[in-house]
Coordinates of C-alpha atoms in Angstrom, one line a residue:
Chain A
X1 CA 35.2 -23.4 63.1
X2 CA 32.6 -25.6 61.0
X3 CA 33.9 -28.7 59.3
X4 CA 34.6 -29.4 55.9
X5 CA 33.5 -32.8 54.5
X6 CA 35.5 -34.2 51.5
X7 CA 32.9 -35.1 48.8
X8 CA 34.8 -36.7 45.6
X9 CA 34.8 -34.9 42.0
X10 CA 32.5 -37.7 40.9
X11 CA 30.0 -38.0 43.6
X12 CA 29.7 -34.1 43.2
X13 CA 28.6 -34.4 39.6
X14 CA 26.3 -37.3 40.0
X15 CA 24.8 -35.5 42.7
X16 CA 24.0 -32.3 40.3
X17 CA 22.9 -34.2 37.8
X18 CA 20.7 -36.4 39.7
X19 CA 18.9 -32.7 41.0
X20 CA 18.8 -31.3 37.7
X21 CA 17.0 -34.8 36.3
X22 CA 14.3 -35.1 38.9
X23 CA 13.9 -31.1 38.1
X24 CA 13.4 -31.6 34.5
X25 CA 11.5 -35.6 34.7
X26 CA 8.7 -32.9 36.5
X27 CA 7.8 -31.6 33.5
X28 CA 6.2 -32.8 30.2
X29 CA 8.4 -33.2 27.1
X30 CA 8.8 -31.6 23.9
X31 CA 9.6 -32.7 20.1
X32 CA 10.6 -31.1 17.6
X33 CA 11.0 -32.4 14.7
X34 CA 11.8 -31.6 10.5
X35 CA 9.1 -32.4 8.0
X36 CA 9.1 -31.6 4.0
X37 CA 9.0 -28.1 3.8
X38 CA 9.5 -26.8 7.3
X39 CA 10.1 -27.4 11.4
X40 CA 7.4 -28.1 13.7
X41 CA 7.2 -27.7 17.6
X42 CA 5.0 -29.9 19.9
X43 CA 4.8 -29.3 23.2
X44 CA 2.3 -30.5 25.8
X45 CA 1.3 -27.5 28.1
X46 CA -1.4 -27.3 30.1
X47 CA -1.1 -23.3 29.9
X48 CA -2.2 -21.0 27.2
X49 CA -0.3 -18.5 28.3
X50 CA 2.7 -19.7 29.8
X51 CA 4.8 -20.8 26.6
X52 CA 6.9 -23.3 26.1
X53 CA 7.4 -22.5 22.5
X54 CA 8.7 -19.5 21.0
X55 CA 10.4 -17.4 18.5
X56 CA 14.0 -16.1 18.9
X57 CA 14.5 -14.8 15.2
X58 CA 13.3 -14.8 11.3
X59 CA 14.2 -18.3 11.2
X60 CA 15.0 -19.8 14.7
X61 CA 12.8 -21.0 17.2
X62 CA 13.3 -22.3 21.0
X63 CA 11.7 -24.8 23.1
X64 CA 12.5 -25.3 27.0
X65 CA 11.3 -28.0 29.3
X66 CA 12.0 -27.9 32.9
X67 CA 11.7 -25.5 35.3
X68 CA 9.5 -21.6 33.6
X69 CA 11.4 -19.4 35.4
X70 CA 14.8 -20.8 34.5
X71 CA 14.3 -21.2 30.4
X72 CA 12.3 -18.2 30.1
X73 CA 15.4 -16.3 31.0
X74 CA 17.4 -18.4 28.5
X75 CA 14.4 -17.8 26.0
X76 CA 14.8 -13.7 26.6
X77 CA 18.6 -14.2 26.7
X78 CA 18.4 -15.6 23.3
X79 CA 16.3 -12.8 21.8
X80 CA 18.1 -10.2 22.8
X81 CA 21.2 -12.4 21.5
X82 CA 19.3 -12.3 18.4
X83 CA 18.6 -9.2 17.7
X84 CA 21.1 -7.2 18.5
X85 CA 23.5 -9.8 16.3
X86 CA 21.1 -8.9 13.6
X87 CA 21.3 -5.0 14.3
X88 CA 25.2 -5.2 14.8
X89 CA 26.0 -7.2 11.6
X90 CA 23.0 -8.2 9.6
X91 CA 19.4 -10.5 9.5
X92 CA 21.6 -12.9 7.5
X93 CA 24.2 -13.0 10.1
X94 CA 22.1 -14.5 12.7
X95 CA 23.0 -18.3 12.8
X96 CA 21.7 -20.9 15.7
X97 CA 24.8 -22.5 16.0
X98 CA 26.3 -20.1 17.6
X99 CA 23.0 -19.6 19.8
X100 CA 23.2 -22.9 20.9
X101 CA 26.7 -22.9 21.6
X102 CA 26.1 -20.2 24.1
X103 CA 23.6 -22.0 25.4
X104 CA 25.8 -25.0 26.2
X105 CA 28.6 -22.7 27.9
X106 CA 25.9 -21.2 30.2
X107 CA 24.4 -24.4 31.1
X108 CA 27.7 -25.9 31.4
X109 CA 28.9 -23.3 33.4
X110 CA 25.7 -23.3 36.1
X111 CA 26.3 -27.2 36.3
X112 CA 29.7 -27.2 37.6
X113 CA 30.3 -23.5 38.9
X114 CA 26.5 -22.4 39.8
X115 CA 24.8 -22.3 42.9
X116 CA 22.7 -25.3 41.5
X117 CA 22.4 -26.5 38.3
X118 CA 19.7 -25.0 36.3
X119 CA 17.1 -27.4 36.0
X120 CA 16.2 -27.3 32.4
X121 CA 16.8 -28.9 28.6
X122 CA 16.4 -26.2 25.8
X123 CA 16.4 -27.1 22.2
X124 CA 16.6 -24.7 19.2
X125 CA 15.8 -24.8 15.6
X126 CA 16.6 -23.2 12.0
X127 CA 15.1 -23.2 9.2
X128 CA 17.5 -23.9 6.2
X129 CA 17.3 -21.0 3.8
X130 CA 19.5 -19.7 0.9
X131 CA 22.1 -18.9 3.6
X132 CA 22.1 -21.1 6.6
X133 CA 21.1 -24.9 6.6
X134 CA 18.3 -26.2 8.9
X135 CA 19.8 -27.7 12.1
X136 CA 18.0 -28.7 15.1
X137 CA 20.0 -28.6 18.5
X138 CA 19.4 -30.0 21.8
X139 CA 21.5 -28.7 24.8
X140 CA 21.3 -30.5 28.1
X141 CA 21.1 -29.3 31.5
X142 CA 24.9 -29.9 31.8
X143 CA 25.8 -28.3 28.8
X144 CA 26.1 -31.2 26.4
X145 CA 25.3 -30.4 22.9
X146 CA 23.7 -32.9 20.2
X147 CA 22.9 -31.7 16.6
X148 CA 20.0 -33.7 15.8
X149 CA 19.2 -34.5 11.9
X150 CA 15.7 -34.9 12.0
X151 CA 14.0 -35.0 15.0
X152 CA 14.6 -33.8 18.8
X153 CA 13.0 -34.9 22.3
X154 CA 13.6 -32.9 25.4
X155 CA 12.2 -33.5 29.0
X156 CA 11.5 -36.0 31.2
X157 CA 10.4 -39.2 29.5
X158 CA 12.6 -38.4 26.3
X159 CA 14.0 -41.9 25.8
X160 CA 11.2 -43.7 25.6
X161 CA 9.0 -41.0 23.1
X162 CA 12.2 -40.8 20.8
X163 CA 12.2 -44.6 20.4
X164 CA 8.4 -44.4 19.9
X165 CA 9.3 -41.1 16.9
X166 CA 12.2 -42.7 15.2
X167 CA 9.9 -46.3 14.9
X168 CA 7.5 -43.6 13.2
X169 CA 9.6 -41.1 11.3
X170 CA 12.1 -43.3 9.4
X171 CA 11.5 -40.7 6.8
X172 CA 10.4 -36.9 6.3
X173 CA 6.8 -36.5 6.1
X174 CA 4.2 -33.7 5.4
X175 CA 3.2 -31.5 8.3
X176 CA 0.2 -33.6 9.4
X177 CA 1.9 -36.9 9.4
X178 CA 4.8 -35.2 11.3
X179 CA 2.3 -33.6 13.5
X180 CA 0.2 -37.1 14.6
X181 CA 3.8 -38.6 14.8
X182 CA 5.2 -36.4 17.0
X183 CA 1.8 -35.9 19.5
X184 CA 1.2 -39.9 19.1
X185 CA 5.2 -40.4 20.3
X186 CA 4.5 -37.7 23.1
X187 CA 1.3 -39.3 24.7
X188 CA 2.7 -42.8 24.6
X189 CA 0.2 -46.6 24.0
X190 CA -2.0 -45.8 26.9
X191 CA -3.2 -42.2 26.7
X192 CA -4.5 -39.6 24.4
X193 CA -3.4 -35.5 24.9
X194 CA -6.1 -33.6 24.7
X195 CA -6.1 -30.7 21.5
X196 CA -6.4 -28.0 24.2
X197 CA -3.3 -29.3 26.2
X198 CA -1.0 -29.3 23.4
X199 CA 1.4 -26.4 22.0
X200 CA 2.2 -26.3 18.5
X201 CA 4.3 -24.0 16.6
X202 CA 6.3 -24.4 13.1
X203 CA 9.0 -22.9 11.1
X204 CA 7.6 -22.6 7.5
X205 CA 9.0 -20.2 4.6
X206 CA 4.9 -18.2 3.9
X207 CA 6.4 -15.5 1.9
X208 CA 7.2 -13.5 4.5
X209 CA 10.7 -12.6 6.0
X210 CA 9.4 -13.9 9.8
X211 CA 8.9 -18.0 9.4
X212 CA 7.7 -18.6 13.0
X213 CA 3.8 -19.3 13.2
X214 CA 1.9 -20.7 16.2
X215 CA -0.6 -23.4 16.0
X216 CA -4.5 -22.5 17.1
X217 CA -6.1 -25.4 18.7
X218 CA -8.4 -26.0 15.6
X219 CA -5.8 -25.6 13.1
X220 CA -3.9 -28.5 15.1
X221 CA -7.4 -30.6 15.2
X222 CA -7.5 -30.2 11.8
X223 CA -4.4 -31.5 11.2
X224 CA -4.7 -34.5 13.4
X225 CA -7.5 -35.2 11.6
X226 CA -6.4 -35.5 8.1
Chain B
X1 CA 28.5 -10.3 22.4
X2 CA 27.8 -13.2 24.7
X3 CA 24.7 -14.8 25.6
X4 CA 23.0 -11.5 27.7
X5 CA 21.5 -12.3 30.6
X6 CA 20.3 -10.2 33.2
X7 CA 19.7 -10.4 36.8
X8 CA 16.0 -9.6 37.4
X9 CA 17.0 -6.2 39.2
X10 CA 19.0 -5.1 36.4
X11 CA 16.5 -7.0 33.5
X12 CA 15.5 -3.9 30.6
X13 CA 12.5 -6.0 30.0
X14 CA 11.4 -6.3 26.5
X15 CA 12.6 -2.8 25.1
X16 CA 15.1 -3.4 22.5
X17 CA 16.6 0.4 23.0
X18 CA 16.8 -0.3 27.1
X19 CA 18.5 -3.7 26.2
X20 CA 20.7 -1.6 23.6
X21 CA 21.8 1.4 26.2
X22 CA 22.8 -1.1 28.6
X23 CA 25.2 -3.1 26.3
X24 CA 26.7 -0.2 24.3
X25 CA 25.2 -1.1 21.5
X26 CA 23.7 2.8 20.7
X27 CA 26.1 5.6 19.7
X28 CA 25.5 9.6 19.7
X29 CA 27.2 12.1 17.2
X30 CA 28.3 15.0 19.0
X31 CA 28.9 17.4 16.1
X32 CA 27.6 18.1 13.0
X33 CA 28.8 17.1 9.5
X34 CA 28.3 18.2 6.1
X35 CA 25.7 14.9 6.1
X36 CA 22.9 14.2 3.8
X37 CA 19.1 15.3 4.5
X38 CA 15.6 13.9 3.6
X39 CA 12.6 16.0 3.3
X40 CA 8.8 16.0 2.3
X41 CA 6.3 13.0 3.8
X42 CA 2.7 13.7 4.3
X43 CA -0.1 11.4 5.4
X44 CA -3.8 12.5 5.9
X45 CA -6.3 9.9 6.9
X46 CA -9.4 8.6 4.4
X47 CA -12.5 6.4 5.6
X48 CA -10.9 3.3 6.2
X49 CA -7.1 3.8 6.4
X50 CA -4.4 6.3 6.0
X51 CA -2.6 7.2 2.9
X52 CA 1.1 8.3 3.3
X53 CA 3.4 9.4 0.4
X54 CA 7.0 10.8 0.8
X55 CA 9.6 12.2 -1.9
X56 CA 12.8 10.3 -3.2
X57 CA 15.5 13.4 -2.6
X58 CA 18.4 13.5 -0.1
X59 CA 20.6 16.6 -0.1
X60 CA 23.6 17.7 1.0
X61 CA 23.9 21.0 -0.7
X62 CA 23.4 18.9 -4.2
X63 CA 20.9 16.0 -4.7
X64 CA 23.1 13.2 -2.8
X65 CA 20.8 10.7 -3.9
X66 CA 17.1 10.1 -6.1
X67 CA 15.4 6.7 -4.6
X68 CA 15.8 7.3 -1.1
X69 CA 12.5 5.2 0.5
X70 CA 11.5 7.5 3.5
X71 CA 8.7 5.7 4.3
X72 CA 9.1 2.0 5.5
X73 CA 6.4 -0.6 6.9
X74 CA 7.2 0.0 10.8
X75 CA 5.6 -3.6 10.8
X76 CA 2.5 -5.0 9.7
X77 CA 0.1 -2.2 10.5
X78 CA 2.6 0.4 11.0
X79 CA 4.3 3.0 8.6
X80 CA 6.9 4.9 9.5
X81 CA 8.4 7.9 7.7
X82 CA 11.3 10.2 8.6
X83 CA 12.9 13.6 7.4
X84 CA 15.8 15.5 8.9
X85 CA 19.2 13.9 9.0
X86 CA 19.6 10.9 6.5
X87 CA 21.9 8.6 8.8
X88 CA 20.2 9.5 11.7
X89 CA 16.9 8.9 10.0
X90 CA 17.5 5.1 8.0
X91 CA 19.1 4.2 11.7
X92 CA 15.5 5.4 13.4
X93 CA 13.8 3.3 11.4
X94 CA 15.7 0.5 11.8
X95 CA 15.4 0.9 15.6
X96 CA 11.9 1.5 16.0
X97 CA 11.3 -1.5 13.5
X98 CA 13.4 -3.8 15.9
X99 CA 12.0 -2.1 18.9
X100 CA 8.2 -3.1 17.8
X101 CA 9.2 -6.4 17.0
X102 CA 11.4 -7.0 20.5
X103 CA 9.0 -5.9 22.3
X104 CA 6.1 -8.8 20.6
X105 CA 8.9 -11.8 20.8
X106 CA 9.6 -11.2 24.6
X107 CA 6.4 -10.5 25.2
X108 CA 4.4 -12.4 23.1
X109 CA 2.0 -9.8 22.8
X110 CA 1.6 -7.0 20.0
X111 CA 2.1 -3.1 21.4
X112 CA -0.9 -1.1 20.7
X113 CA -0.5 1.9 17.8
X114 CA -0.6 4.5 21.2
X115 CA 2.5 2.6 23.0
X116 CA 4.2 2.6 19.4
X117 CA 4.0 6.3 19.5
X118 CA 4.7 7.0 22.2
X119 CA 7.6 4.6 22.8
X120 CA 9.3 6.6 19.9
X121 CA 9.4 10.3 21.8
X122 CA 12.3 9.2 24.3
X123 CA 14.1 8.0 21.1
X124 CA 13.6 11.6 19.5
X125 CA 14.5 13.6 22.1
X126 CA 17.3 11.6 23.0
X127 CA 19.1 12.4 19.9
X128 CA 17.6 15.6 18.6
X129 CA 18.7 17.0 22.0
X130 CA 22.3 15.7 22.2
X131 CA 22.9 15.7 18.7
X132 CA 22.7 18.4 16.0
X133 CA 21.4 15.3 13.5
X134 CA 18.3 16.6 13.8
X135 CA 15.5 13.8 12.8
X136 CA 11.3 14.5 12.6
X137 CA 9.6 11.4 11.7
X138 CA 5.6 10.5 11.3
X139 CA 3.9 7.3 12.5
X140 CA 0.6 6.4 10.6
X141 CA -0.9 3.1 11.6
X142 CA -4.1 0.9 11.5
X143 CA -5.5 0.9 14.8
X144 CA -6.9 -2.8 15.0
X145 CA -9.2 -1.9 18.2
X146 CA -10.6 1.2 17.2
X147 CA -11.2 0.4 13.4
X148 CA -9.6 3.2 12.0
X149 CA -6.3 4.8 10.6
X150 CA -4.2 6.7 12.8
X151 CA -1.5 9.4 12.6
X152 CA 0.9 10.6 15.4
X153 CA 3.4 13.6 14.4
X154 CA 6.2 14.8 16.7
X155 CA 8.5 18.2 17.3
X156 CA 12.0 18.2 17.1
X157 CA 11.6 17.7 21.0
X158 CA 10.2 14.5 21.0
X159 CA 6.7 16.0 21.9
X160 CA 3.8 13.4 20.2
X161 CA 0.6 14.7 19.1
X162 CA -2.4 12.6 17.5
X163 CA -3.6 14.9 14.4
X164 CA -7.2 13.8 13.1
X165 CA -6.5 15.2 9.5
X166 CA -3.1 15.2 8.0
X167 CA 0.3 15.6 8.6
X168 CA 3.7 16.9 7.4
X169 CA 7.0 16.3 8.0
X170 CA 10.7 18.0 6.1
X171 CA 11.3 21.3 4.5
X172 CA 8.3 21.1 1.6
X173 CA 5.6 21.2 4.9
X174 CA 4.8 25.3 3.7
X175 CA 3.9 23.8 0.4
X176 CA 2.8 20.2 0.8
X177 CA 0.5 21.6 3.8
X178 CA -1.0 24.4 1.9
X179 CA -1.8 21.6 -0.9
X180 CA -3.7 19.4 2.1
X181 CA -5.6 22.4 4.0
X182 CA -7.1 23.0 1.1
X183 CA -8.1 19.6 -1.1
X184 CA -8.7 17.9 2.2
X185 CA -12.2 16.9 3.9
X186 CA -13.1 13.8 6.4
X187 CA -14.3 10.6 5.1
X188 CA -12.1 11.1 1.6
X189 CA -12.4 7.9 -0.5
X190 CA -9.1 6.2 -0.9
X191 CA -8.6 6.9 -4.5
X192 CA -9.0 10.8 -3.5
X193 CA -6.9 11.0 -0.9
X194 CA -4.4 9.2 -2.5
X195 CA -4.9 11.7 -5.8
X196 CA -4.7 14.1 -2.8
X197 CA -1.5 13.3 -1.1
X198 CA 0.4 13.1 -4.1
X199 CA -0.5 16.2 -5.5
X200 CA 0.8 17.4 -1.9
X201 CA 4.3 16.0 -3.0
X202 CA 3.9 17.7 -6.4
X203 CA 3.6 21.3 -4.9
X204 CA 6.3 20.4 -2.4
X205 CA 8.9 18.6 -5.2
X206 CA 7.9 22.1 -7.4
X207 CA 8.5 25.1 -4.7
X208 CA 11.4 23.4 -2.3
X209 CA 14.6 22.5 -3.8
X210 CA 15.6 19.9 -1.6
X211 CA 12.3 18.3 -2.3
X212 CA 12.2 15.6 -5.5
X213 CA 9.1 15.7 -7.6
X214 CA 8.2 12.6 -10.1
X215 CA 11.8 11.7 -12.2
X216 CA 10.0 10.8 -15.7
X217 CA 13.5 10.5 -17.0
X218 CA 15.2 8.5 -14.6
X219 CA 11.6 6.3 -13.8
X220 CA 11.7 7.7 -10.1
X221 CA 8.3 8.6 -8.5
X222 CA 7.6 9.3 -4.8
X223 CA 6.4 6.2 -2.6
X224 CA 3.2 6.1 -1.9
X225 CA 1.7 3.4 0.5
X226 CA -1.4 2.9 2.5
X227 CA -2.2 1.6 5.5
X228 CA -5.7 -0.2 6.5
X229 CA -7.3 -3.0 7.6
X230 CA -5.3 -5.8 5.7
X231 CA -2.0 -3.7 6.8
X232 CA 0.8 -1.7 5.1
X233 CA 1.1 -1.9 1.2
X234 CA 3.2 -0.1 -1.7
X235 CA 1.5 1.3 -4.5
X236 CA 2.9 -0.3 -8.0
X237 CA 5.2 2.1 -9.6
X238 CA 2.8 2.0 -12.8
X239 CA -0.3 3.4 -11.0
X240 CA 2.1 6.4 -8.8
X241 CA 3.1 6.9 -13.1
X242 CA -0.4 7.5 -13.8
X243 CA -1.5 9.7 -11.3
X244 CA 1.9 12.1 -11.8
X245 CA 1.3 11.8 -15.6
X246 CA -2.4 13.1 -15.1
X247 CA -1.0 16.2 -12.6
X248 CA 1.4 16.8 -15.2
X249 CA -1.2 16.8 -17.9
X250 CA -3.1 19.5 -16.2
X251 CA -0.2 21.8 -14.7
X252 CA 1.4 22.0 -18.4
X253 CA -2.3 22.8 -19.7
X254 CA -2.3 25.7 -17.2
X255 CA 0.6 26.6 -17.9
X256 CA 2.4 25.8 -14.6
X257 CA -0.2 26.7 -12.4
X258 CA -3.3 25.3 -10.2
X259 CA -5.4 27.0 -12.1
X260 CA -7.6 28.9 -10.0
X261 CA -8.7 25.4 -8.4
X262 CA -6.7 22.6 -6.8
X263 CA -5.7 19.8 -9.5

């Protein structure tokens, strides 16, 4: 018969979340953050083609930092959320609260019922339209949820780059100011990210009923730039 | 529906109709009703693009309705048009729309005009031959890598074929074909073949009675829209007015005839 050691409630949860922070401190951080007419997403990524970025729906994008494998599955999950809410009932009825809120139950649910916690911070984002407002949420490995008014941070060093954005963006700004912001918040006093090693997506109303739009690496130089 | 995750055994990957089967989403009629039915598209191919032009009718054993759109931008560089049951049809093109655009979000990549087609033949066989809904639709589509305008038909079995030329699709086809086989040629200009396709229409709207020609009364005029290089776009109303005005012109000239030549 093997023996059972008693580990306490609280040593159990500090223990999980101690796993699922050194998971996610791994990885590089993300912002997101609202500027005058639109959303934009900065990530740093060394890869072109492993996104960090992407788009759930006309007017909602998703961001995950931590382990790939783990938020791409949340990324897919939340497509396929997406659009089959929008076949069901309709484009309008699509709404990232509610997208979040799943979010939190499933990360919530891994962190105290999983196998391990899932080692990952996700952070979705709408674009405000005649219907829905614009909202920007952040859901945490252990399925804590923070509406965020006008900027987010995710990942690893996220305390110290959202002092670093909130010193800069004390109010909205165009997209370029946002942009040097948000990148100049991510790399921190002592370095510089290098164009090619960022990711850079916004939600902006073009005309079009799809508002997601990445970022080419000259576009973003041009931006930083200005 | 909850947040829908999947094992990666049991994943459906990035098709929306997989994804759909799996959850329940997608239902099957299993008889037949007195339902509505759209007719008459045609799309022939010109030198840089491909014209397609469809009538406004759905019938039921009277005209159930005048500004049915038959033909919708599939997405950017895609047009897709559909005759046969109404309901079965509108709900097609919704699916294949979704599909398309799935398949690009989970993927991050764009399908080609081929896996369009073909992606759609499983969807047509899967109803046509479980349901007496019967619905034929026609995929015309810029085809970014090889430069040129594309059209895939289908049989009521799902079979796809590529046609170089034209294509037909509803119950004008006798007519709207016999309009095409004769006034077409390769390399058209785009003003011709657009002169061309809707005259198709006209024959088909003037011989087929579930077929709608131009409505002068009512303002309604078959869609025309082309598809090329810059993507899928609707012809303004006024200019589809103009060309229908000037096939008028000529028919009540002749008396209600061709005219011993095709105009």
């Amino acid at each position: 018969m093997s023996n059972y050691f008693y580990v306490s409630p609280e040593q159990l949860i500090k223990d999980r979340a101690e796993f699922a922070q050194k998971g996610i401190a791994r990885g590089r951080s993300i912002v997101a953050a609202i500027y005058d007419v639109g959303i934009v997403l900065v990530a740093e990524n060394q890869s072109a083609s492993l996104n960090k970025i992407s788009e759930i729906y006309d007017r909602i994008a998703f961001a995950g930092v931590g382990k790939y494998n783990e938020f791409d599955r949340l990324r897919e999950a939340g497509i396929r959320w997406a659009d089959s809410t929008g076949y069901t009932y309709s484009r309008e009825d699509v709404d990232v609260r509610a997208l979040a809120n799943y979010y939190a139950q499933h990360l919530g649910d891994m962190f105290t019922e999983g196998p391990k916690p899932l080692e990952v911070e996700i952070l979705v984002a709408q674009l405000g339209g005649i219907v829905r407002p614009t909202k920007l949420y952040r859901v945490a490995y252990e399925g804590t949820i923070a509406d965020e008014p006008h900027f987010a941070v995710v990942g690893g060093e996220s305390d110290s780059i959202r002092a670093r954005l909130a010193e800069a963006e004390q109010e909205v700004h165009d997209l370029a100011t946002t942009l040097r912001n948000a990148v100049a918040a991510l790399a921190g006093p002592d370095r510089e990210i290098a164009v090619a090693d960022l990711e850079v997506a916004v939600l902006e109303d073009r005309g079009t009923r799809r508002t997601f739009l990445r970022l080419g690496d000259e576009q973003v130089a041009q931006l930083l730039e200005q | 529906m909850g947040l829908p995750l999947f094992s990666p055994s049991e994943d459906p990957g990035p098709s929306f109709v997989h994804f759909a089967e799996m959850s329940g989403l997608l239902t099957m009629p299993e008889r037949a009703i007195d339902a509505p039915h759209a007719t008459t598209v045609v799309a022939l191919r010109y030198a840089e693009g491909v014209v397609m032009v469809g009538d406004r009718r759905a019938t039921a054993g009277y005209i159930a309705n005048r500004d049915v759109r038959k033909i919708e931008a599939a997405d950017a560089f895609t047009a897709i048009a559909i005759s046969g049951s109404a309901a079965r049809g509108m709900e097609f093109i919704r699916l294949a729309q979704l599909s398309f655009e799935h398949y690009q979000k989970m993927t991050d990549a764009d399908l080609t005009l081929e896996g369009k087609a073909n992606y759609l033949s499983p969807l047509i066989q899967r109803n046509n031959l479980s349901s007496p809904l019967v619905v034929v639709p026609l995929l015309a589509g810029w085809d970014p890598t090889r430069r040129e305008g594309r059209i895939f038909e289908y049989d009521g079995a799902g079979g796809c074929y590529e046609r170089q030329d034209f294509a037909t699709i509803g119950s004008g086809t006798p007519f709207a074909e016999s309009a095409l086989r004769l006034g077409f040629r390769t390399g058209l200009t785009r003003n011709e073949a657009l002169d061309l396709a809707a005259l198709a229409i006209y024959e088909a709207g003037d011989n087929d009675p579930s077929t709608g020609g131009p409505d002068f009364v009512r303002g309604i005029f078959p869609m025309v829209v082309t598809i090329d290089a810059d993507g899928f776009a609707e012809l303004p109303t006024d200019d589809v007015r103009a060309r229908y005005e000037a096939i008028n012109e000529r028919r009540t000239q002749a008396q209600g005839v061709a005219g011993g030549t095709l105009r």
